[in-house]
XYZ file of C-alpha atoms in Angstrom:
605
model
C -20.224 14.164 -4.800
C -21.425 14.181 -1.292
C -17.620 13.799 -0.128
C -16.896 16.895 -1.865
C -19.370 18.914 -0.163
C -18.408 17.529 3.270
C -14.668 18.455 2.518
C -15.505 21.877 1.209
C -17.860 22.613 3.965
C -15.067 21.531 6.773
C -12.316 23.393 4.819
C -10.545 20.316 4.068
C -8.813 20.933 0.854
C -6.672 18.777 -1.285
C -3.478 20.621 -0.808
C -3.350 19.895 2.902
C -5.198 16.391 2.659
C -5.072 14.796 -0.720
C -6.738 11.517 -1.908
C -9.837 11.693 0.497
C -12.196 12.325 -2.303
C -11.976 10.366 -5.760
C -11.830 13.704 -7.429
C -8.833 15.784 -7.557
C -11.109 19.094 -7.955
C -13.312 19.793 -5.133
C -14.841 23.097 -6.411
C -14.815 23.259 -10.185
C -16.513 26.969 -10.340
C -13.623 28.312 -8.186
C -10.984 26.594 -10.096
C -12.404 28.121 -13.254
C -12.040 31.559 -11.903
C -8.464 30.667 -10.927
C -7.751 29.652 -14.433
C -9.173 32.612 -15.988
C -7.281 34.929 -13.413
C -4.052 33.075 -13.984
C -4.001 31.813 -10.353
C -2.845 28.305 -11.475
C 0.384 26.407 -11.567
C 0.905 24.672 -14.773
C 3.406 21.606 -14.522
C 5.338 21.623 -17.831
C 6.807 18.219 -17.099
C 3.241 16.669 -16.863
C 2.801 16.938 -20.681
C 1.373 13.819 -22.585
C -0.199 13.031 -25.794
C -3.387 11.596 -26.688
C -5.349 10.820 -29.802
C -7.407 13.852 -28.824
C -4.282 16.060 -28.716
C -1.672 17.095 -25.878
C -2.608 17.784 -22.096
C -0.805 19.199 -19.093
C -1.959 19.314 -15.465
C -2.585 22.626 -13.881
C -3.307 23.193 -10.137
C -4.764 25.693 -7.806
C -3.356 26.934 -4.402
C -6.183 24.823 -2.799
C -4.890 21.773 -4.785
C -7.684 21.524 -7.208
C -6.571 20.287 -10.408
C -7.644 20.519 -14.151
C -6.508 19.088 -17.321
C -5.345 21.528 -19.912
C -6.062 20.442 -23.613
C -3.887 22.620 -26.264
C -7.099 22.320 -28.569
C -10.727 23.294 -28.800
C -12.200 20.045 -28.329
C -14.360 18.038 -25.723
C -13.063 14.601 -25.230
C -13.653 14.920 -21.403
C -16.457 16.173 -19.578
C -17.557 19.687 -18.205
C -14.865 21.436 -20.121
C -14.361 25.406 -20.625
C -12.529 27.085 -23.343
C -9.840 29.649 -22.201
C -7.159 31.400 -24.155
C -7.018 29.104 -27.076
C -7.090 25.794 -24.739
C -9.845 23.743 -23.141
C -9.643 22.781 -19.491
C -11.407 19.934 -17.509
C -11.850 19.213 -14.062
C -9.840 16.473 -12.557
C -12.794 14.292 -11.800
C -12.721 10.483 -11.219
C -14.913 10.070 -14.302
C -12.689 12.074 -16.556
C -9.603 9.963 -15.331
C -11.247 6.960 -16.317
C -11.901 8.518 -19.880
C -8.257 9.987 -19.937
C -6.889 6.550 -19.383
C -8.479 5.176 -22.468
C -7.513 8.118 -24.537
C -3.877 7.708 -23.426
C -3.662 4.068 -23.865
C -5.342 4.077 -27.004
C -2.798 6.628 -28.318
C 0.124 4.680 -26.708
C -0.120 1.286 -25.297
C 3.445 1.625 -23.621
C 2.544 4.711 -21.400
C 3.376 4.527 -17.919
C 1.225 7.206 -16.772
C -1.152 4.731 -15.151
C -0.376 1.531 -13.247
C -0.249 -1.499 -15.597
C 0.769 -5.270 -15.429
C 3.469 -4.814 -17.900
C 7.311 -5.417 -18.134
C 8.533 -7.618 -15.273
C 6.204 -6.581 -12.681
C 4.331 -9.898 -12.582
C 7.742 -11.694 -11.850
C 9.861 -9.428 -9.707
C 8.684 -6.256 -7.684
C 9.201 -4.346 -4.594
C 5.689 -3.807 -2.963
C 5.804 -0.102 -1.376
C 2.903 0.555 1.027
C 2.565 3.196 3.547
C 0.092 3.104 6.592
C -0.115 6.823 6.974
C 0.195 9.410 3.948
C 1.331 9.572 0.377
C 4.415 11.541 1.104
C 6.621 8.816 0.333
C 5.578 8.783 -3.371
C 8.187 11.280 -4.786
C 10.927 9.098 -3.285
C 9.519 5.906 -4.818
C 9.500 7.818 -8.241
C 13.020 8.800 -7.699
C 14.206 5.226 -6.828
C 12.654 3.593 -9.817
C 14.105 6.204 -12.087
C 17.560 6.123 -10.712
C 17.478 2.251 -10.741
C 15.432 1.961 -13.888
C 13.353 -0.529 -11.992
C 9.764 -0.871 -11.907
C 7.985 -1.359 -8.695
C 4.699 -1.815 -7.093
C 4.750 1.931 -6.160
C 1.367 2.061 -4.623
C 0.089 -0.715 -2.277
C -2.515 -0.731 0.459
C -4.847 -3.095 2.148
C -8.325 -2.241 1.279
C -10.682 -1.791 3.408
C -8.314 -2.043 6.116
C -6.191 0.693 5.416
C -8.073 2.683 2.679
C -11.755 3.898 2.560
C -13.398 1.512 0.090
C -16.423 3.730 -0.147
C -16.692 7.500 0.674
C -20.369 7.417 0.937
C -20.144 4.677 3.441
C -17.561 6.794 5.611
C -20.136 9.869 5.397
C -23.043 7.624 6.605
C -20.931 5.987 9.331
C -21.089 2.669 7.660
C -17.513 1.808 7.778
C -16.880 -1.642 9.495
C -14.088 -1.788 12.138
C -10.942 -3.912 11.999
C -9.710 -5.746 15.093
C -6.206 -4.675 16.353
C -5.706 -7.246 19.229
C -2.311 -5.576 20.381
C -4.147 -2.269 21.323
C -7.170 -4.237 22.433
C -9.870 -2.646 20.453
C -11.265 -2.299 16.877
C -10.565 0.526 14.876
C -12.698 1.882 11.863
C -11.627 0.586 8.237
C -9.670 3.174 6.458
C -7.484 4.172 9.072
C -5.199 6.080 6.650
C -8.057 8.497 5.967
C -7.814 8.349 2.261
C -10.303 6.622 -0.285
C -9.003 3.900 -2.664
C -10.299 5.894 -5.749
C -8.344 9.093 -4.307
C -5.148 7.148 -3.830
C -5.516 5.770 -7.392
C -6.185 9.192 -8.725
C -3.365 10.857 -6.738
C -0.844 8.136 -7.667
C -1.313 9.216 -11.363
C -1.362 13.008 -10.565
C 1.956 12.272 -8.764
C 3.875 10.702 -11.322
C 2.720 13.592 -13.885
C 3.807 16.309 -11.438
C 7.324 14.868 -11.208
C 7.477 13.960 -14.898
C 8.309 10.488 -13.934
C 6.100 9.101 -16.851
C 8.743 10.227 -19.161
C 11.186 7.453 -18.088
C 8.835 5.036 -19.557
C 9.303 2.758 -16.345
C 6.201 0.564 -15.760
C 4.662 0.506 -12.257
C 1.797 -1.211 -10.532
C -0.874 -0.514 -8.132
C -1.492 -3.337 -5.626
C -5.084 -3.621 -4.102
C -3.670 -5.714 -1.146
C -5.245 -8.069 0.939
C -8.698 -8.209 -0.755
C -11.061 -9.960 1.623
C -12.776 -12.995 0.239
C -15.977 -14.241 1.776
C -17.389 -13.994 5.292
C -18.751 -10.539 6.008
C -17.383 -9.098 2.962
C -19.925 -10.963 0.473
C -22.347 -8.210 1.012
C -20.019 -5.394 -0.328
C -17.665 -7.019 -2.773
C -19.342 -4.919 -5.669
C -18.086 -1.813 -3.804
C -14.756 -3.120 -3.343
C -14.463 -4.122 -7.113
C -15.728 -0.572 -8.050
C -13.092 1.098 -5.731
C -10.235 -0.798 -7.010
C -10.853 -0.408 -10.559
C -7.461 1.215 -11.359
C -5.701 -1.247 -9.220
C -3.503 -3.240 -11.685
C -2.573 -6.009 -9.102
C -4.992 -7.841 -6.801
C -3.965 -9.673 -3.680
C -6.822 -12.197 -2.868
C -6.967 -13.044 0.962
C -9.243 -16.133 1.562
C -8.911 -15.854 5.406
C -12.311 -14.290 6.095
C -14.231 -17.118 4.458
C -11.644 -19.721 6.016
C -12.178 -18.299 9.374
C -16.014 -19.569 9.099
C -14.663 -22.979 9.246
C -17.338 -24.413 6.908
C -15.666 -26.946 4.788
C -17.425 -28.177 1.679
C -17.977 -32.248 1.239
C -15.730 -33.834 -1.382
C -18.819 -35.118 -3.095
C -19.998 -31.488 -3.871
C -16.671 -30.656 -5.837
C -16.760 -31.370 -9.462
C -14.996 -34.578 -10.146
C -13.289 -33.021 -13.084
C -11.895 -30.355 -10.807
C -10.629 -32.839 -8.308
C -8.900 -35.016 -10.781
C -7.227 -32.203 -12.945
C -6.095 -30.753 -9.805
C -4.735 -33.959 -8.497
C -3.054 -34.393 -11.928
C -1.367 -31.055 -11.845
C -0.067 -31.653 -8.580
C 1.473 -34.790 -9.452
C 2.846 -33.331 -12.485
C 4.758 -30.765 -10.374
C 6.468 -33.759 -8.639
C 4.804 -34.088 -5.397
C 3.127 -37.060 -3.959
C 0.060 -36.541 -1.750
C -1.654 -38.788 0.914
C -5.186 -38.949 -0.529
C -6.811 -38.058 2.854
C -4.720 -34.991 3.298
C -5.408 -34.017 -0.453
C -9.260 -34.279 0.078
C -9.299 -32.438 3.277
C -7.534 -29.462 2.045
C -9.805 -29.425 -0.936
C -12.964 -29.483 1.151
C -11.318 -26.806 3.322
C -10.520 -24.346 0.485
C -13.459 -25.253 -2.045
C -15.890 -22.680 -1.012
C -13.142 -19.892 -0.470
C -11.823 -20.656 -3.879
C -15.315 -20.478 -5.566
C -15.751 -16.991 -4.044
C -12.233 -16.079 -5.278
C -13.373 -16.878 -8.725
C -16.486 -14.911 -8.532
C -14.509 -11.806 -7.208
C -12.124 -12.368 -9.992
C -14.673 -12.529 -12.558
C -16.022 -9.274 -11.419
C -12.713 -7.630 -11.330
C -12.277 -8.677 -14.971
C -15.888 -7.566 -15.969
C -15.489 -4.254 -14.397
C -12.250 -3.666 -16.368
C -13.712 -4.893 -19.526
C -16.499 -2.276 -19.097
C -14.537 0.686 -18.234
C -11.360 0.283 -20.312
C -10.962 -0.098 -24.048
C -7.319 -1.462 -24.260
C -5.898 -4.794 -23.437
C -3.064 -3.018 -21.389
C -5.759 -1.061 -19.649
C -7.786 -4.212 -18.623
C -4.768 -6.481 -17.550
C -4.189 -7.037 -14.007
C -2.013 -9.337 -11.924
C -3.079 -11.883 -9.186
C -1.668 -12.837 -5.954
C -2.891 -15.479 -3.651
C -2.326 -14.619 -0.025
C -2.196 -17.865 2.310
C 0.385 -16.289 4.730
C -2.137 -15.367 7.299
C -3.403 -19.150 7.815
C -2.290 -20.655 10.904
C 1.086 -22.431 10.928
C 4.007 -22.510 8.280
C 2.699 -23.370 4.764
C 3.643 -26.681 3.538
C 4.859 -26.994 -0.214
C 1.987 -29.416 -0.666
C -0.540 -26.732 0.319
C 1.237 -24.292 -2.061
C 0.905 -26.819 -4.884
C -2.687 -27.607 -4.394
C -3.590 -23.895 -4.180
C -1.571 -23.094 -7.138
C -3.108 -26.116 -9.132
C -6.628 -25.007 -8.238
C -5.996 -21.625 -9.465
C -4.954 -22.911 -12.939
C -7.876 -25.305 -13.084
C -10.399 -22.581 -12.141
C -9.037 -20.477 -14.779
C -7.229 -17.678 -12.732
C -3.538 -18.176 -12.539
C -1.759 -16.183 -10.243
C 1.371 -14.225 -10.702
C 2.522 -14.525 -6.840
C 1.887 -16.752 -4.053
C 2.500 -15.579 -0.412
C 3.122 -18.546 1.809
C 3.666 -18.255 5.761
C 7.361 -18.254 6.771
C 6.908 -17.294 10.189
C 7.880 -13.687 9.447
C 7.534 -10.899 12.310
C 6.946 -7.347 11.041
C 10.302 -5.303 11.138
C 12.311 -8.258 12.680
C 14.887 -10.161 10.859
C 14.356 -13.818 10.521
C 17.116 -15.283 12.843
C 18.383 -18.269 11.093
C 19.296 -17.725 7.238
C 20.230 -21.601 6.671
C 16.750 -22.443 8.145
C 15.222 -19.625 6.086
C 17.058 -20.937 2.855
C 15.463 -24.266 3.423
C 12.029 -22.847 4.007
C 12.236 -20.991 0.620
C 13.708 -23.684 -1.256
C 10.852 -26.054 -0.362
C 8.364 -23.261 -1.700
C 10.285 -22.554 -4.520
C 10.607 -26.004 -5.890
C 6.833 -26.109 -6.275
C 6.530 -22.313 -7.418
C 8.881 -22.454 -10.234
C 6.987 -25.568 -11.568
C 3.842 -23.357 -11.804
C 5.691 -20.372 -13.207
C 4.807 -18.513 -10.147
C 6.900 -15.982 -8.020
C 7.038 -15.926 -4.282
C 5.392 -13.014 -2.231
C 7.077 -12.357 0.871
C 4.714 -10.652 3.173
C 5.640 -8.708 6.313
C 8.760 -7.957 4.444
C 9.983 -4.625 6.102
C 12.863 -4.820 8.421
C 14.700 -7.861 7.551
C 18.357 -8.333 7.403
C 20.569 -7.876 4.309
C 21.352 -11.546 4.672
C 17.642 -12.438 4.573
C 16.871 -10.453 1.581
C 20.005 -12.023 -0.064
C 18.742 -15.581 0.606
C 15.192 -14.569 -0.780
C 16.685 -13.243 -3.848
C 19.396 -15.975 -4.439
C 16.874 -18.942 -4.106
C 14.179 -17.551 -6.197
C 16.448 -15.958 -8.871
C 14.816 -12.640 -7.806
C 11.341 -14.024 -9.002
C 9.895 -12.384 -5.806
C 7.929 -9.667 -4.189
C 8.792 -7.873 -1.029
C 5.958 -6.374 0.511
C 6.933 -3.215 2.752
C 4.629 -0.929 4.669
C 5.232 0.140 8.162
C 8.863 0.948 7.346
C 8.042 4.078 5.787
C 6.148 5.529 8.911
C 8.918 4.808 10.776
C 11.170 6.679 8.350
C 9.098 9.790 8.758
C 9.623 9.496 12.595
C 13.321 9.632 11.713
C 12.998 12.562 9.663
C 11.091 14.537 11.884
C 13.335 13.810 14.792
C 16.299 15.149 12.638
C 14.805 18.154 11.008
C 15.738 21.476 12.730
C 12.552 23.141 11.605
C 10.616 24.131 14.705
C 7.105 22.863 13.390
C 8.712 19.464 12.527
C 10.192 19.266 15.983
C 6.732 19.985 17.548
C 5.135 17.471 15.339
C 7.775 14.788 16.303
C 7.550 15.556 20.218
C 3.633 15.300 20.048
C 3.913 11.930 18.012
C 6.354 10.403 20.157
C 4.565 11.295 23.256
C 1.338 9.564 21.749
C 3.222 6.348 21.525
C 4.386 6.474 24.864
C 0.821 7.117 25.972
C -0.285 4.289 24.062
C 2.398 2.065 25.472
C 1.797 2.916 29.073
C -2.082 2.567 28.729
C -1.550 -0.615 27.054
C 0.873 -2.052 29.794
C -1.860 -1.949 32.380
C -4.887 -2.885 30.315
C -7.296 -5.403 31.646
C -7.083 -7.026 28.127
C -4.491 -9.919 28.382
C -3.524 -9.610 24.894
C -3.105 -5.793 24.885
C -1.242 -5.679 28.155
C 1.138 -8.713 27.010
C 2.089 -6.893 23.754
C 2.547 -3.411 25.421
C 4.947 -4.848 27.720
C 6.763 -6.660 25.122
C 7.155 -3.447 23.161
C 8.169 -1.426 26.399
C 10.545 -4.267 27.721
C 12.273 -4.851 24.314
C 12.869 -0.712 23.928
C 14.391 -0.615 27.510
C 16.481 -3.754 27.117
C 17.877 -2.430 23.693
C 18.831 0.782 25.304
C 20.718 -1.089 28.289
C 18.092 -0.082 30.868
C 16.251 -1.922 33.706
C 12.909 -3.638 32.276
C 11.346 -4.155 35.701
C 9.307 -1.218 35.544
C 5.570 -2.351 35.993
C 4.961 -1.393 39.587
C 2.679 1.402 38.525
C 1.637 3.500 35.286
C 3.881 6.342 36.632
C 6.765 4.122 37.138
C 6.534 2.796 33.339
C 5.949 6.302 32.043
C 9.199 7.403 33.999
C 11.143 4.621 32.517
C 10.108 5.410 28.980
C 10.504 9.264 29.483
C 14.038 8.837 30.688
C 14.922 7.147 27.247
C 16.412 9.656 24.573
C 13.403 10.124 22.064
C 14.062 7.882 19.082
C 12.014 6.425 16.276
C 14.174 3.313 16.902
C 12.225 2.441 19.929
C 9.849 -0.530 19.342
C 6.866 0.957 20.930
C 7.329 3.953 18.536
C 7.327 1.635 15.724
C 4.337 -0.378 16.620
C 1.955 2.441 17.485
C 3.228 5.272 15.331
C 0.689 4.674 12.569
C -2.209 5.063 14.666
C -1.383 8.621 15.219
C -2.317 10.014 11.686
C -6.057 10.020 12.098
C -6.336 10.154 15.897
C -8.609 13.038 16.699
C -6.673 15.727 18.425
C -3.631 13.573 18.589
C -5.186 11.892 21.553
C -4.028 8.273 22.680
C -7.708 7.146 23.458
C -9.048 4.239 21.709
C -12.174 6.323 20.681
C -9.973 8.823 18.875
C -8.358 6.545 16.644
C -9.299 6.280 12.983
C -11.388 9.364 13.189
C -12.883 10.117 9.831
C -14.486 13.506 10.987
C -12.968 16.900 10.523
C -10.941 16.401 13.763
C -9.251 13.293 12.267
C -8.404 15.208 9.138
C -6.972 18.073 10.846
C -4.481 15.728 12.586
C -3.545 14.078 9.162
C -2.971 17.706 7.808
C -0.074 18.167 10.161
C 2.042 15.529 8.284
C 1.363 17.328 4.903
C 2.599 20.561 6.418
C 6.125 19.432 7.168
C 9.033 21.498 5.987
C 11.162 20.919 2.846
C 14.001 19.883 5.230
C 11.969 16.990 6.543
C 10.667 16.218 3.037
C 14.179 15.898 1.710
C 15.412 13.644 4.817
C 12.307 11.496 4.549
C 12.734 11.150 0.753
C 16.485 10.105 1.163
C 15.517 7.711 3.687
C 12.842 5.964 1.717
C 15.004 5.869 -1.214
C 17.908 4.571 0.403
C 15.825 1.741 1.784
C 14.382 0.838 -1.561
C 18.132 0.861 -3.016
C 19.095 -1.458 -0.192
C 16.031 -3.992 -0.923
C 16.773 -3.665 -4.826
C 20.418 -4.661 -4.116
C 20.155 -7.340 -1.708
C 17.448 -9.128 -3.667
C 19.279 -8.956 -6.936
C 16.622 -6.750 -8.724
C 19.348 -4.102 -9.410
C 23.300 -4.547 -9.702
C 25.493 -3.337 -6.903
C 27.064 -0.940 -9.327
C 23.472 0.609 -10.239
C 22.854 0.827 -6.620
C 26.154 2.622 -5.785
C 25.720 5.138 -8.353
C 22.018 5.675 -7.191
C 23.164 6.409 -3.711
C 25.867 8.902 -4.656
C 23.186 10.843 -6.627
C 20.610 10.489 -3.757
C 23.097 12.016 -1.174
C 24.365 15.027 -3.290
C 20.909 16.831 -3.247
C 20.989 19.879 -1.244
C 17.417 20.911 -1.557
C 14.198 18.895 -1.763
C 13.526 20.882 -4.917
C 16.545 19.698 -6.398
C 15.859 16.042 -5.378
C 12.160 16.347 -6.975
C 13.548 17.880 -10.105
C 15.763 14.958 -10.507
C 12.988 12.390 -10.847
C 12.380 12.960 -14.601
C 16.112 13.380 -15.087
């Protein structure tokens, strides 16, 4: 692969920068030499059975991995025999073959993400905007709570590189970030979707989590439908092959504002949709019904086309029903205004009529990221109106922008829906890393924290005096909120120097709003610079920056893991996904570990 050549040339190795390449072996000849010289680590807990025999995972110091088969056979490609076993490189192609071998042998295997158990009804969506360092904590939480989660979730292509060749050829599009007044290249986490798919499987095997037999899923979030994404939807489908859960986002096509004509919509679709909505108990004004159908007809046709491609790709690549099945979510939370029950009903009915029933739908509730909803009584009414529709379609509610809500907010969500919900969280875990680094006594961790925090101050000050009105307004909101929360005067905009002095006078803290809002942009900022041209840098400079996080100490890793797991326990308890007794027992276990190794070892029990 060209990406492997690029990584090796620039000394970017998996151990310090995982999931960039779809492969988890960049240099097979070197790994073969390491295997023959005994310079690899074998993960005993990774053992699993297939119809071809038993496998374990081995890894070199560079992070290159291979599958060790305890037999003289060649079910995968490019194998070498050594000491009575056969070793195969952990390539993307071999991973796909391995999935079939595993699931043909055991349909209940939980090595790969699936759509099984209760994942299509109740789940917590765990994303992260910057690294994969949260994964062990997610595995621990699932194990301790005996609760499957959407343990891998990212927006594609906004956060993950959808095509590494496009990255190398500088063909990645950009994503608008109005609050910083610029566009940032797609894939601003720096890793590829196939690499993250591969890495999540590797992670579950290293910890032995798969022995717990707890199903988990991988959500390819906010899959853009229509608009400029028409020309590359095949690449999106290809990249998301291992995702067991697809979120369809119609907003790119809707943004074109090109409604169809009612006469162009098949009459049977109109009549069946109208009848299904009526059966759900909603009375619709004919004009409003027709207008909404005209608005969404073209986007829904494109969603159907994309869904058919996802199904076809899985049918071609995988040999089992469990390997081909995936969950669906319809995202309508980014449409203007609050979603009405009538809109939800029509969209769900259309999905049924078009033969792609969804498991989750995400209406707009007016949520702000990392901000509690201020009125629980009002929130309950909003959710009840949606739930009265969703339960009649057998569909759960997806709560997007779900991080940072209050315990009472989550209790309302769980109580109204009977825990038939999904809470999407993402930015929370970058914040938790900030807390972990700020608390670590390790000198390198402290240096990373100082640099990261300074970056967010630089971003905030530059934004507060930007000529772009949106950027300036948002930066001043972040700054004013931070100062006010600390009990400090907020009239600090006489000059950039005055603003900087006010922020630098605050005790450094991950709690400050300006840190929370800007922090994720640091991970791929070339040289750690708070310059717009440095953001989302997919060159060696950007990846050198990303490697700093993977070099954090075991102390910081333990603090981070505890905080991530604590937050997941909090969510599970307050949404009703786990009992209070189970959550209390998990917390007691969590805070008893004195080392990161002890924490990690406990994942597999």
